[in-house]
Short mmCIF file of C-alpha atoms in Angstrom, two decimals:
data_model
loop_
_atom_site.label_atom_id
_atom_site.label_comp_id
_atom_site.label_asym_id
_atom_site.label_seq_id
_atom_site.Cartn_x
_atom_site.Cartn_y
_atom_site.Cartn_z
CA MET A 1 -51.01 23.52 -108.25
CA ALA A 2 -47.85 22.31 -106.51
CA ASP A 3 -48.08 19.04 -108.42
CA ALA A 4 -48.21 20.97 -111.71
CA THR A 5 -44.96 22.81 -111.06
CA PRO A 6 -42.64 21.98 -113.96
CA ASP A 7 -39.49 20.10 -113.05
CA ASP A 8 -37.38 22.45 -115.15
CA LEU A 9 -34.53 23.24 -112.70
CA TRP A 10 -35.72 26.84 -112.57
CA THR A 11 -39.31 27.19 -111.38
CA PRO A 12 -39.04 24.96 -108.28
CA TYR A 13 -35.80 26.62 -107.16
CA LYS A 14 -37.16 30.13 -107.61
CA CYS A 15 -40.16 29.10 -105.50
CA LEU A 16 -37.85 27.50 -102.93
CA LEU A 17 -35.79 30.66 -102.52
CA ASN A 18 -38.87 32.85 -102.22
CA ASN A 19 -40.40 30.56 -99.59
CA VAL A 20 -37.19 30.17 -97.59
CA GLU A 21 -36.71 33.93 -97.43
CA ASN A 22 -40.31 34.37 -96.27
CA TYR A 23 -40.04 31.69 -93.58
CA LEU A 24 -36.87 33.30 -92.22
CA LEU A 25 -38.47 36.71 -91.75
CA PRO A 26 -38.95 37.96 -88.17
CA SER A 27 -42.05 36.61 -86.48
CA SER A 28 -45.10 38.85 -86.16
CA ASP A 29 -48.03 38.96 -83.80
CA PHE A 30 -50.13 37.42 -86.52
CA ALA A 31 -47.71 34.63 -87.44
CA ASP A 32 -49.26 31.56 -89.01
CA THR A 33 -49.19 28.64 -86.58
CA SER A 34 -48.43 26.29 -89.49
CA HIS A 35 -45.29 28.27 -90.33
CA ALA A 36 -42.82 25.76 -88.89
CA ALA A 37 -44.66 22.72 -90.26
CA SER A 38 -44.75 24.23 -93.76
CA LEU A 39 -41.03 24.96 -93.61
CA GLU A 40 -40.27 21.40 -92.53
CA ALA A 41 -42.30 20.02 -95.42
CA LEU A 42 -40.55 22.31 -97.90
CA LEU A 43 -37.08 21.38 -96.65
CA ARG A 44 -37.93 17.69 -96.63
CA LYS A 45 -39.03 17.96 -100.26
CA HIS A 46 -35.73 19.53 -101.31
CA LYS A 47 -33.33 17.54 -99.15
CA GLN A 48 -31.98 15.51 -102.04
CA ASN A 49 -31.45 18.69 -104.07
CA PHE A 50 -29.18 19.99 -101.32
CA ILE A 51 -27.34 16.72 -100.69
CA SER A 52 -26.57 16.27 -104.40
CA LEU A 53 -26.09 20.02 -104.81
CA LEU A 54 -26.05 21.20 -108.45
CA LYS A 55 -26.06 17.64 -109.76
CA ASN A 56 -28.54 17.40 -112.62
CA PRO A 57 -30.94 14.46 -113.08
CA PRO A 58 -28.99 12.08 -115.35
CA LYS A 59 -29.62 11.45 -119.02
CA ASN A 60 -31.79 8.46 -119.82
CA ALA A 61 -32.05 6.55 -123.09
CA LYS A 62 -35.74 5.73 -122.54
CA CYS A 63 -36.56 9.38 -121.87
CA ARG A 64 -34.71 10.41 -125.01
CA GLU A 65 -36.62 7.92 -127.09
CA ALA A 66 -39.93 8.99 -125.55
CA ILE A 67 -39.23 12.62 -126.44
CA LYS A 68 -38.38 11.69 -130.00
CA GLN A 69 -41.66 9.80 -130.25
CA GLY A 70 -43.40 12.93 -129.01
CA ILE A 71 -43.07 14.33 -132.52
CA THR A 72 -45.64 11.83 -133.77
CA GLU A 73 -47.38 10.46 -130.69
CA GLY A 74 -47.22 13.48 -128.38
CA ILE A 75 -46.16 13.66 -124.72
CA THR A 76 -47.78 14.75 -121.45
CA LEU A 77 -46.21 17.75 -119.71
CA PRO A 78 -47.20 19.60 -116.50
CA GLU A 79 -49.27 22.72 -117.23
CA PHE A 80 -49.59 21.75 -120.90
CA GLY A 81 -51.18 18.30 -120.78
CA HIS A 82 -50.80 16.06 -123.83
CA THR A 83 -48.80 17.89 -126.49
CA ILE A 84 -47.38 17.10 -129.91
CA LEU A 85 -43.74 18.19 -130.02
CA SER A 86 -42.07 19.93 -132.92
CA LYS A 87 -38.87 18.42 -134.27
CA GLU A 88 -37.08 21.69 -133.51
CA LEU A 89 -38.10 21.52 -129.84
CA VAL A 90 -36.98 17.90 -129.56
CA ASP A 91 -33.62 18.69 -131.18
CA GLU A 92 -33.07 21.62 -128.81
CA SER A 93 -34.00 19.42 -125.84
CA ILE A 94 -31.39 16.85 -126.81
CA ILE A 95 -28.75 19.55 -127.31
CA ILE A 96 -29.44 20.99 -123.84
CA SER A 97 -29.53 17.51 -122.34
CA ASP A 98 -26.10 16.73 -123.77
CA MET A 99 -24.65 20.15 -123.01
CA PHE A 100 -25.64 20.21 -119.34
CA ASP A 101 -25.67 16.43 -118.84
CA MET A 102 -29.29 16.47 -117.71
CA ASN A 103 -32.37 14.31 -118.15
CA GLU A 104 -34.14 14.80 -121.46
CA TYR A 105 -37.54 15.40 -119.87
CA VAL A 106 -36.04 18.10 -117.65
CA ALA A 107 -34.40 19.72 -120.68
CA LEU A 108 -37.74 19.69 -122.49
CA GLU A 109 -39.55 21.29 -119.57
CA LEU A 110 -36.82 23.90 -119.27
CA LEU A 111 -37.35 24.84 -122.91
CA CYS A 112 -41.12 24.98 -122.46
CA THR A 113 -40.67 27.33 -119.52
CA SER A 114 -38.17 29.44 -121.44
CA GLN A 115 -40.69 29.76 -124.27
CA GLN A 116 -43.07 31.38 -121.79
CA GLN A 117 -40.28 33.60 -120.44
CA THR A 118 -39.09 34.95 -123.80
CA ILE A 119 -41.39 37.93 -123.29
CA ASN A 120 -39.09 38.98 -120.43
CA HIS A 121 -35.98 38.59 -122.59
CA PRO A 122 -36.62 40.48 -125.84
CA GLY A 123 -34.26 39.64 -128.65
CA LEU A 124 -33.31 36.22 -127.28
CA THR A 125 -34.38 32.87 -128.68
CA ARG A 126 -36.02 30.18 -126.59
CA GLY A 127 -32.74 28.28 -126.35
CA LEU A 128 -30.75 31.28 -125.13
CA VAL A 129 -33.41 32.05 -122.53
CA ALA A 130 -33.22 28.41 -121.39
CA VAL A 131 -29.49 28.85 -120.74
CA LEU A 132 -30.19 31.89 -118.56
CA LEU A 133 -32.95 30.09 -116.66
CA TYR A 134 -30.68 27.10 -116.09
CA TYR A 135 -27.99 29.17 -114.39
CA ASP A 136 -30.53 31.33 -112.58
CA GLY A 137 -32.17 28.21 -111.17
CA ARG A 138 -28.84 26.91 -109.92
CA LYS A 139 -28.15 30.27 -108.36
CA SER A 140 -31.53 30.21 -106.59
CA LEU A 141 -30.88 26.74 -105.17
CA VAL A 142 -27.49 27.74 -103.75
CA ALA A 143 -28.91 31.06 -102.50
CA SER A 144 -31.58 29.10 -100.61
CA LEU A 145 -28.89 26.98 -98.99
CA LYS A 146 -26.89 30.07 -98.10
CA GLN A 147 -29.92 31.59 -96.39
CA LEU A 148 -30.45 28.42 -94.36
CA LEU A 149 -26.82 28.21 -93.24
CA LYS A 150 -26.81 31.90 -92.38
CA SER A 151 -29.91 31.38 -90.22
CA ARG A 152 -28.51 28.61 -88.04
CA ALA A 153 -28.26 29.04 -84.30
CA GLY A 154 -24.61 29.64 -83.55
CA VAL A 155 -21.92 31.66 -81.84
CA SER A 156 -21.47 34.71 -84.07
CA TRP A 157 -24.92 36.24 -84.47
CA CYS A 158 -28.58 35.77 -83.60
CA THR A 159 -31.18 35.36 -86.31
CA ASP A 160 -34.41 37.30 -86.71
CA ALA A 161 -36.44 34.18 -87.46
CA PRO A 162 -38.80 32.72 -84.84
CA PRO A 163 -37.03 30.33 -82.42
CA GLU A 164 -38.88 27.26 -83.70
CA VAL A 165 -37.84 28.10 -87.27
CA THR A 166 -34.22 28.57 -86.21
CA GLN A 167 -34.33 25.20 -84.45
CA ILE A 168 -35.71 23.49 -87.56
CA VAL A 169 -33.11 25.11 -89.81
CA THR A 170 -30.25 24.21 -87.47
CA SER A 171 -31.32 20.59 -87.16
CA TYR A 172 -31.92 20.30 -90.90
CA THR A 173 -28.56 21.76 -91.89
CA ASP A 174 -26.81 19.60 -89.28
CA GLY A 175 -28.19 16.62 -91.18
CA LEU A 176 -26.99 17.99 -94.51
CA VAL A 177 -23.50 18.56 -93.15
CA ALA A 178 -23.44 15.04 -91.72
CA ASP A 179 -24.24 13.82 -95.25
CA GLY A 180 -21.16 15.61 -96.64
CA LEU A 181 -22.64 18.93 -97.79
CA LEU A 182 -19.59 21.05 -96.97
CA GLU A 183 -17.21 18.69 -98.75
CA ARG A 184 -19.57 18.71 -101.74
CA ILE A 185 -19.49 22.52 -101.84
CA ILE A 186 -15.69 22.63 -101.83
CA ASP A 187 -15.60 20.01 -104.59
CA LEU A 188 -17.99 22.16 -106.62
CA LEU A 189 -15.77 25.21 -106.18
CA GLN A 190 -12.93 23.20 -107.68
CA GLU A 191 -15.08 21.83 -110.50
CA LEU A 192 -16.86 25.01 -111.57
CA ASP A 193 -14.38 26.45 -114.05
CA ILE A 194 -15.66 29.38 -116.09
CA THR A 195 -13.23 28.69 -118.94
CA LYS A 196 -14.47 25.12 -119.36
CA GLU A 197 -18.07 26.28 -119.05
CA LEU A 198 -17.64 28.89 -121.77
CA ASP A 199 -16.02 26.29 -124.04
CA ILE A 200 -19.06 24.04 -123.69
CA LEU A 201 -21.48 26.90 -124.29
CA THR A 202 -19.52 28.18 -127.29
CA THR A 203 -19.28 24.73 -128.85
CA ASN A 204 -23.05 24.37 -128.61
CA ARG A 205 -23.68 27.94 -129.80
CA ALA A 206 -25.44 28.63 -126.52
CA LEU A 207 -24.04 32.13 -126.05
CA GLY A 208 -25.96 35.00 -127.57
CA PRO A 209 -25.14 38.69 -127.97
CA PRO A 210 -22.74 40.45 -125.56
CA ARG A 211 -25.45 41.18 -122.98
CA HIS A 212 -26.47 37.51 -122.85
CA HIS A 213 -22.81 36.53 -122.61
CA ARG A 214 -22.34 38.92 -119.68
CA GLN A 215 -25.46 37.62 -117.92
CA VAL A 216 -24.22 34.04 -118.15
CA LEU A 217 -20.80 35.01 -116.80
CA ASP A 218 -22.35 36.96 -113.93
CA LEU A 219 -24.69 34.13 -112.97
CA PHE A 220 -21.84 31.62 -113.02
CA GLU A 221 -19.63 33.80 -110.81
CA GLU A 222 -22.54 34.51 -108.46
CA ILE A 223 -23.06 30.76 -108.02
CA ARG A 224 -19.41 30.30 -107.05
CA PHE A 225 -19.57 33.23 -104.64
CA LEU A 226 -22.75 31.88 -103.02
CA LEU A 227 -21.05 28.51 -102.55
CA ALA A 228 -18.14 30.22 -100.81
CA GLN A 229 -20.60 32.11 -98.62
CA CYS A 230 -22.18 28.81 -97.59
CA ILE A 231 -18.82 27.68 -96.19
CA TYR A 232 -18.26 31.02 -94.48
CA TYR A 233 -21.71 31.25 -92.86
CA TYR A 234 -21.53 27.73 -91.50
CA ALA A 235 -18.00 28.25 -90.17
CA ALA A 236 -18.85 31.56 -88.52
CA GLN A 237 -21.79 30.06 -86.65
CA SER A 238 -20.55 26.55 -85.92
CA GLY A 239 -16.89 26.14 -86.86
CA LEU A 240 -15.99 23.55 -89.50
CA PRO A 241 -15.80 19.77 -89.04
CA ARG A 242 -12.31 18.32 -89.40
CA ASN A 243 -12.82 16.74 -92.84
CA ALA A 244 -14.30 19.93 -94.27
CA THR A 245 -11.49 21.99 -92.74
CA MET A 246 -8.82 19.75 -94.24
CA LYS A 247 -10.53 19.95 -97.63
CA LEU A 248 -10.76 23.74 -97.38
CA VAL A 249 -7.09 24.00 -96.42
CA GLN A 250 -6.23 21.82 -99.40
CA PHE A 251 -8.28 24.08 -101.67
CA LEU A 252 -6.70 27.30 -100.38
CA ARG A 253 -3.24 25.74 -100.39
CA SER A 254 -3.42 25.34 -104.17
CA TYR A 255 -4.80 28.83 -104.83
CA LYS A 256 -2.87 30.85 -107.38
CA CYS A 257 -3.67 34.52 -107.82
CA THR A 258 -5.27 35.15 -111.20
CA GLU A 259 -6.37 38.74 -110.63
CA SER A 260 -4.59 41.23 -112.90
CA SER A 261 -4.34 43.61 -109.95
CA GLY A 262 -2.50 41.01 -107.89
CA GLY A 263 -5.33 40.98 -105.36
CA ILE A 264 -7.39 38.09 -104.03
CA ASP A 265 -10.76 37.40 -105.65
CA ASP A 266 -13.97 37.57 -103.60
CA VAL A 267 -14.52 33.81 -103.59
CA THR A 268 -11.08 33.16 -102.11
CA VAL A 269 -11.41 36.01 -99.60
CA THR A 270 -14.72 34.53 -98.45
CA LEU A 271 -13.29 31.03 -98.13
CA GLN A 272 -10.27 32.36 -96.24
CA MET A 273 -12.60 34.17 -93.85
CA GLY A 274 -14.46 30.89 -93.42
CA LEU A 275 -11.19 29.24 -92.44
CA LEU A 276 -10.34 32.08 -90.05
CA TYR A 277 -13.71 31.57 -88.35
CA ALA A 278 -13.17 27.81 -88.22
CA LEU A 279 -10.03 28.57 -86.18
CA ASP A 280 -11.68 31.18 -83.95
CA LEU A 281 -11.88 30.45 -80.22
CA SER A 282 -12.26 34.07 -79.10
CA VAL A 283 -15.76 33.33 -77.79
CA LEU A 284 -13.94 31.80 -74.83
CA GLN A 285 -12.84 35.22 -73.61
CA ARG A 286 -15.69 37.34 -74.92
CA ARG A 287 -18.79 35.69 -73.51
CA GLU A 288 -19.70 34.40 -70.08
CA ASP A 289 -20.87 31.14 -71.61
CA GLY A 290 -17.73 30.98 -73.73
CA GLU A 291 -16.47 27.69 -72.31
CA GLU A 292 -19.80 25.97 -72.98
CA LEU A 293 -19.93 27.29 -76.55
CA VAL A 294 -16.31 26.40 -77.28
CA ARG A 295 -16.93 22.79 -76.25
CA LYS A 296 -19.35 22.49 -79.17
CA LEU A 297 -16.87 23.78 -81.75
CA PRO A 298 -15.20 21.06 -83.86
CA MET A 299 -11.75 22.45 -83.10
CA ILE A 300 -12.25 21.53 -79.44
CA LYS A 301 -14.83 18.76 -79.67
CA ASP A 302 -12.69 16.69 -82.08
CA ASP A 303 -9.55 15.44 -80.30
CA LEU A 304 -7.75 14.91 -83.61
CA TYR A 305 -8.62 18.29 -85.13
CA ILE A 306 -5.61 20.30 -83.96
CA ASP A 307 -3.08 17.56 -84.76
CA PHE A 308 -4.47 17.14 -88.27
CA LEU A 309 -4.44 20.90 -88.80
CA MET A 310 -0.83 21.13 -87.62
CA ASP A 311 0.15 18.58 -90.26
CA ALA A 312 -1.92 20.27 -92.98
CA LEU A 313 -0.37 23.68 -92.32
CA SER A 314 3.18 22.33 -92.29
CA ASN A 315 3.05 21.75 -96.05
CA GLY A 316 3.85 24.45 -98.59
CA TRP A 317 1.19 26.70 -100.13
CA GLU A 318 1.10 28.28 -103.56
CA ASN A 319 0.21 31.59 -101.91
CA ASP A 320 2.55 32.36 -99.02
CA GLY A 321 0.31 35.16 -97.78
CA LEU A 322 -2.75 32.97 -97.27
CA HIS A 323 -0.53 30.43 -95.53
CA ALA A 324 0.92 33.08 -93.22
CA LEU A 325 -2.53 34.46 -92.38
CA THR A 326 -3.80 30.97 -91.53
CA LEU A 327 -0.76 30.26 -89.34
CA PHE A 328 -1.32 33.58 -87.59
CA ALA A 329 -4.98 32.82 -86.83
CA PHE A 330 -4.18 29.29 -85.71
CA GLY A 331 -1.41 30.50 -83.42
CA LEU A 332 -3.75 32.99 -81.77
CA SER A 333 -6.36 30.27 -81.28
CA ILE A 334 -3.79 28.14 -79.49
CA ALA A 335 -2.81 31.18 -77.42
CA THR A 336 -6.47 31.60 -76.47
CA LEU A 337 -6.41 28.11 -74.98
CA ARG A 338 -4.07 29.44 -72.30
CA LEU A 339 -7.13 31.15 -70.85
CA ALA A 340 -9.18 27.97 -70.92
CA PRO A 341 -9.51 25.36 -68.18
CA GLN A 342 -6.96 22.58 -68.67
CA THR A 343 -9.83 20.11 -68.89
CA LEU A 344 -11.19 21.76 -72.03
CA VAL A 345 -8.70 20.14 -74.40
CA GLN A 346 -7.01 16.79 -74.05
CA ASP A 347 -3.20 17.13 -73.76
CA ALA A 348 -3.61 20.91 -73.87
CA SER A 349 -0.21 21.52 -72.30
CA LYS A 350 1.57 20.00 -75.31
CA MET A 351 -0.13 22.15 -77.91
CA ILE A 352 -0.23 25.44 -76.00
CA ASP A 353 3.52 25.75 -76.49
CA GLN A 354 2.94 25.79 -80.25
CA ASP A 355 1.36 29.24 -80.35
CA GLU A 356 4.60 31.19 -80.60
CA LEU A 357 5.99 28.74 -83.15
CA LEU A 358 2.94 29.25 -85.36
CA VAL A 359 2.99 33.04 -85.04
CA ASN A 360 6.72 33.10 -85.78
CA GLY A 361 5.99 31.12 -88.93
CA ALA A 362 3.38 33.70 -89.87
CA LEU A 363 5.83 36.55 -89.28
CA GLN A 364 8.47 34.82 -91.39
CA GLY A 365 5.82 34.58 -94.10
CA LYS A 366 5.34 38.36 -93.78
CA VAL A 367 1.73 38.10 -92.67
CA PHE A 368 1.35 41.84 -92.11
CA ASP A 369 2.85 42.67 -95.51
CA PHE A 370 0.27 40.36 -97.05
CA MET A 371 -2.57 41.87 -95.06
CA TYR A 372 -1.59 45.43 -95.90
CA HIS A 373 -0.68 45.06 -99.56
CA THR A 374 -3.10 42.32 -100.61
CA PHE A 375 -5.79 41.07 -98.26
CA LEU A 376 -6.98 44.45 -97.02
CA GLU A 377 -7.23 45.61 -100.62
CA SER A 378 -10.45 43.61 -100.84
CA GLU A 379 -13.49 45.88 -100.67
CA LEU A 380 -15.50 42.90 -99.48
CA ILE A 381 -13.77 42.99 -96.09
CA PHE A 382 -14.94 46.52 -95.40
CA ASP A 383 -18.45 45.87 -96.72
CA THR A 384 -19.04 42.67 -94.72
CA GLU A 385 -19.48 43.26 -91.01
CA PHE A 386 -18.29 39.91 -89.75
CA PHE A 387 -15.27 39.84 -92.06
CA TYR A 388 -14.27 43.15 -90.54
CA ARG A 389 -14.99 41.95 -87.00
CA ARG A 390 -12.92 38.80 -87.44
CA LEU A 391 -9.86 40.74 -88.58
CA HIS A 392 -10.35 43.16 -85.69
CA THR A 393 -10.32 40.17 -83.34
CA LEU A 394 -7.08 38.91 -84.88
CA PHE A 395 -5.29 42.20 -84.28
CA ALA A 396 -6.78 42.68 -80.81
CA ASP A 397 -5.91 39.13 -79.74
CA PHE A 398 -2.37 39.46 -81.03
CA ILE A 399 -1.81 42.64 -79.05
CA GLU A 400 -3.52 41.31 -75.93
CA LEU A 401 -2.45 37.67 -75.85
CA MET A 402 1.04 38.02 -77.31
CA HIS A 403 2.12 41.41 -76.02
CA SER A 404 5.66 40.12 -75.46
CA LYS A 405 5.87 39.31 -79.17
CA VAL A 406 4.61 42.80 -80.01
CA THR A 407 7.29 44.24 -77.70
CA GLU A 408 9.89 42.09 -79.44
CA LEU A 409 8.76 43.37 -82.84
CA ARG A 410 8.95 46.93 -81.56
CA GLY A 411 12.52 46.34 -80.38
CA ARG A 412 13.52 44.93 -83.75
CA ALA A 413 11.86 47.89 -85.44
CA ASP A 414 14.09 50.22 -83.43
CA GLU A 415 17.13 48.22 -84.57
CA THR A 416 15.95 48.46 -88.16
CA ALA A 417 15.51 52.22 -87.83
CA ARG A 418 19.05 52.63 -86.49
CA THR A 419 20.45 50.47 -89.29
CA VAL A 420 18.60 52.47 -91.93
CA GLN A 421 19.88 55.70 -90.41
CA VAL A 422 23.49 54.50 -90.53
CA TYR A 423 23.19 53.48 -94.18
CA GLN A 424 21.53 56.76 -95.11
CA GLN A 425 24.27 58.76 -93.41
CA GLN A 426 26.77 56.90 -95.58
CA GLY A 427 24.70 57.53 -98.69
CA ILE A 428 24.09 53.82 -99.20
CA GLU A 429 20.78 52.06 -99.82
CA PRO A 430 19.83 50.00 -96.74
CA PRO A 431 19.45 46.20 -97.14
CA THR A 432 16.07 45.01 -98.38
CA ASN A 433 15.89 42.14 -95.90
CA LEU A 434 15.54 44.28 -92.78
CA CYS A 435 12.73 43.31 -90.40
CA ARG A 436 9.71 45.54 -90.99
CA ASN A 437 7.06 43.44 -89.25
CA PHE A 438 6.22 46.10 -86.68
CA GLU A 439 5.93 48.79 -89.32
CA MET A 440 3.62 46.61 -91.40
CA LEU A 441 1.56 45.71 -88.32
CA LEU A 442 0.94 49.40 -87.66
CA LEU A 443 0.16 50.07 -91.30
CA SER A 444 -2.27 47.14 -91.40
CA VAL A 445 -4.02 48.26 -88.23
CA GLY A 446 -4.31 51.76 -89.62
CA LYS A 447 -5.67 50.48 -92.91
CA LEU A 448 -8.32 48.32 -91.23
CA TYR A 449 -9.67 50.94 -88.84
CA GLY A 450 -9.15 53.83 -91.24
CA ASN A 451 -11.87 52.43 -93.50
CA ASP A 452 -14.70 51.90 -91.02
CA ARG A 453 -17.42 52.38 -93.61
CA LEU A 454 -19.89 50.32 -91.52
CA ARG A 455 -19.26 52.66 -88.57
CA LEU A 456 -18.59 49.82 -86.13
CA HIS A 457 -15.99 51.84 -84.18
CA LEU A 458 -14.18 48.67 -83.16
CA SER A 459 -10.92 50.56 -82.67
CA MET A 460 -12.49 52.05 -79.54
CA GLU A 461 -12.32 48.64 -77.88
CA TYR A 462 -8.58 49.04 -77.40
CA TRP A 463 -9.18 51.86 -74.94
CA GLY A 464 -11.60 50.13 -72.60
CA PRO A 465 -14.92 51.38 -71.20
CA THR A 466 -13.97 55.04 -70.81
CA GLU A 467 -16.31 57.98 -71.16
CA PHE A 468 -14.89 58.53 -74.62
CA THR A 469 -16.08 55.14 -75.80
CA HIS A 470 -19.34 55.08 -73.87
CA SER A 471 -21.35 56.32 -76.83
CA PHE A 472 -20.16 53.38 -78.90
CA GLN A 473 -21.24 50.68 -76.45
CA ALA A 474 -24.26 49.75 -78.55
CA ASN A 475 -21.93 48.87 -81.40
CA ARG A 476 -19.40 46.92 -79.39
CA ILE A 477 -20.33 43.34 -80.12
CA SER A 478 -17.58 40.78 -80.24
CA SER A 479 -17.14 38.71 -83.36
CA ARG A 480 -18.44 35.75 -81.40
CA SER A 481 -21.55 37.29 -79.86
#
């Protein structure tokens, strides 16, 4: 039956996602001994689909001619055998082939599958159903990749999958990353423009009634979000290689806010969290095997990583807030290296002095204003455990590793308060350029911990292992555990 699966860019990817999710389930006492071997075979089969992610099989003049001849001579299709094609079906196949830049045979099979699926989409024509299946198939492929990257062995969380499955997934995704997967994903995020996509669909009359229109939009946005999650999950478990990090920085550097609310969209929040994890060295101080784990992270393993990142962050960004937040995280990572053995990083003494410079740059960029007014407005942060944990680590590390800077901010806050008081006594509005970094730090901290909807109780970690926090010990897992 596997050989009869239509190559329609929907059926095989739906099967892939279903199988991947099943293979990644926790092991049971009655686990199939062929589990790992079956997973390896499945992943081997789809390797090219992942490497050339979301790239359709190209159009082919011979295939187009063969389909046209199918009107008179017929054509052989999986599950259908030899079939005479209607002119209408051939015309639709060519339209879909041109619209999505895909092979004509694949377009034909997609339409044949959509014909069977019309029963599940009442009121829609075969062509409109084909459009939905096309985007749903792409979503399933990226969702499969996301599940694999999420299930890697790494430094942030442990997976529920059997150890041999985790090992296979980690090795397999290592190979994909070596073949440029992460760079491909970031390129796709730049290429996938909903406005351009809608123009193509509208031109080809491939958008149906409002509900169909909404479904297409939702699928397209879900694909972009899943791509962003792929970057985040890999970064959280394994850091990001230098080339991928530079590409991600370049992407975020050019980000312009398009939300009517002035907030940051979920895709950008997820990518920014991926970058924050790529710069995270807190495992060094939070786990006994921290030094060993840090050595495997690209930021430490690659001698050129930090220098390249310094250069990349010295350039201007379209969004000052994202720039400031990145500088802040990078500065704290450098500060963390003070706790590390000098042998961990080559020429560590030269770069360790950069931590205060980076954090000062973040403060000048009003990092806490950005966090309070913009970044922490994202509901995604409070709904995603390891987003929340990473921001907790940023605040905790700043207070712990740079307490002199916090004291300095407190002193300047006192000066600001006195200045404001003098102006108010004179009935004059105080200057708008007064330093409010300490105030915004406190407001940001309050906003983060005041919305602990996941009940992680991370704010208790500031008080140490007292009796008051004892009941929360089960929840106290560092963001790198």
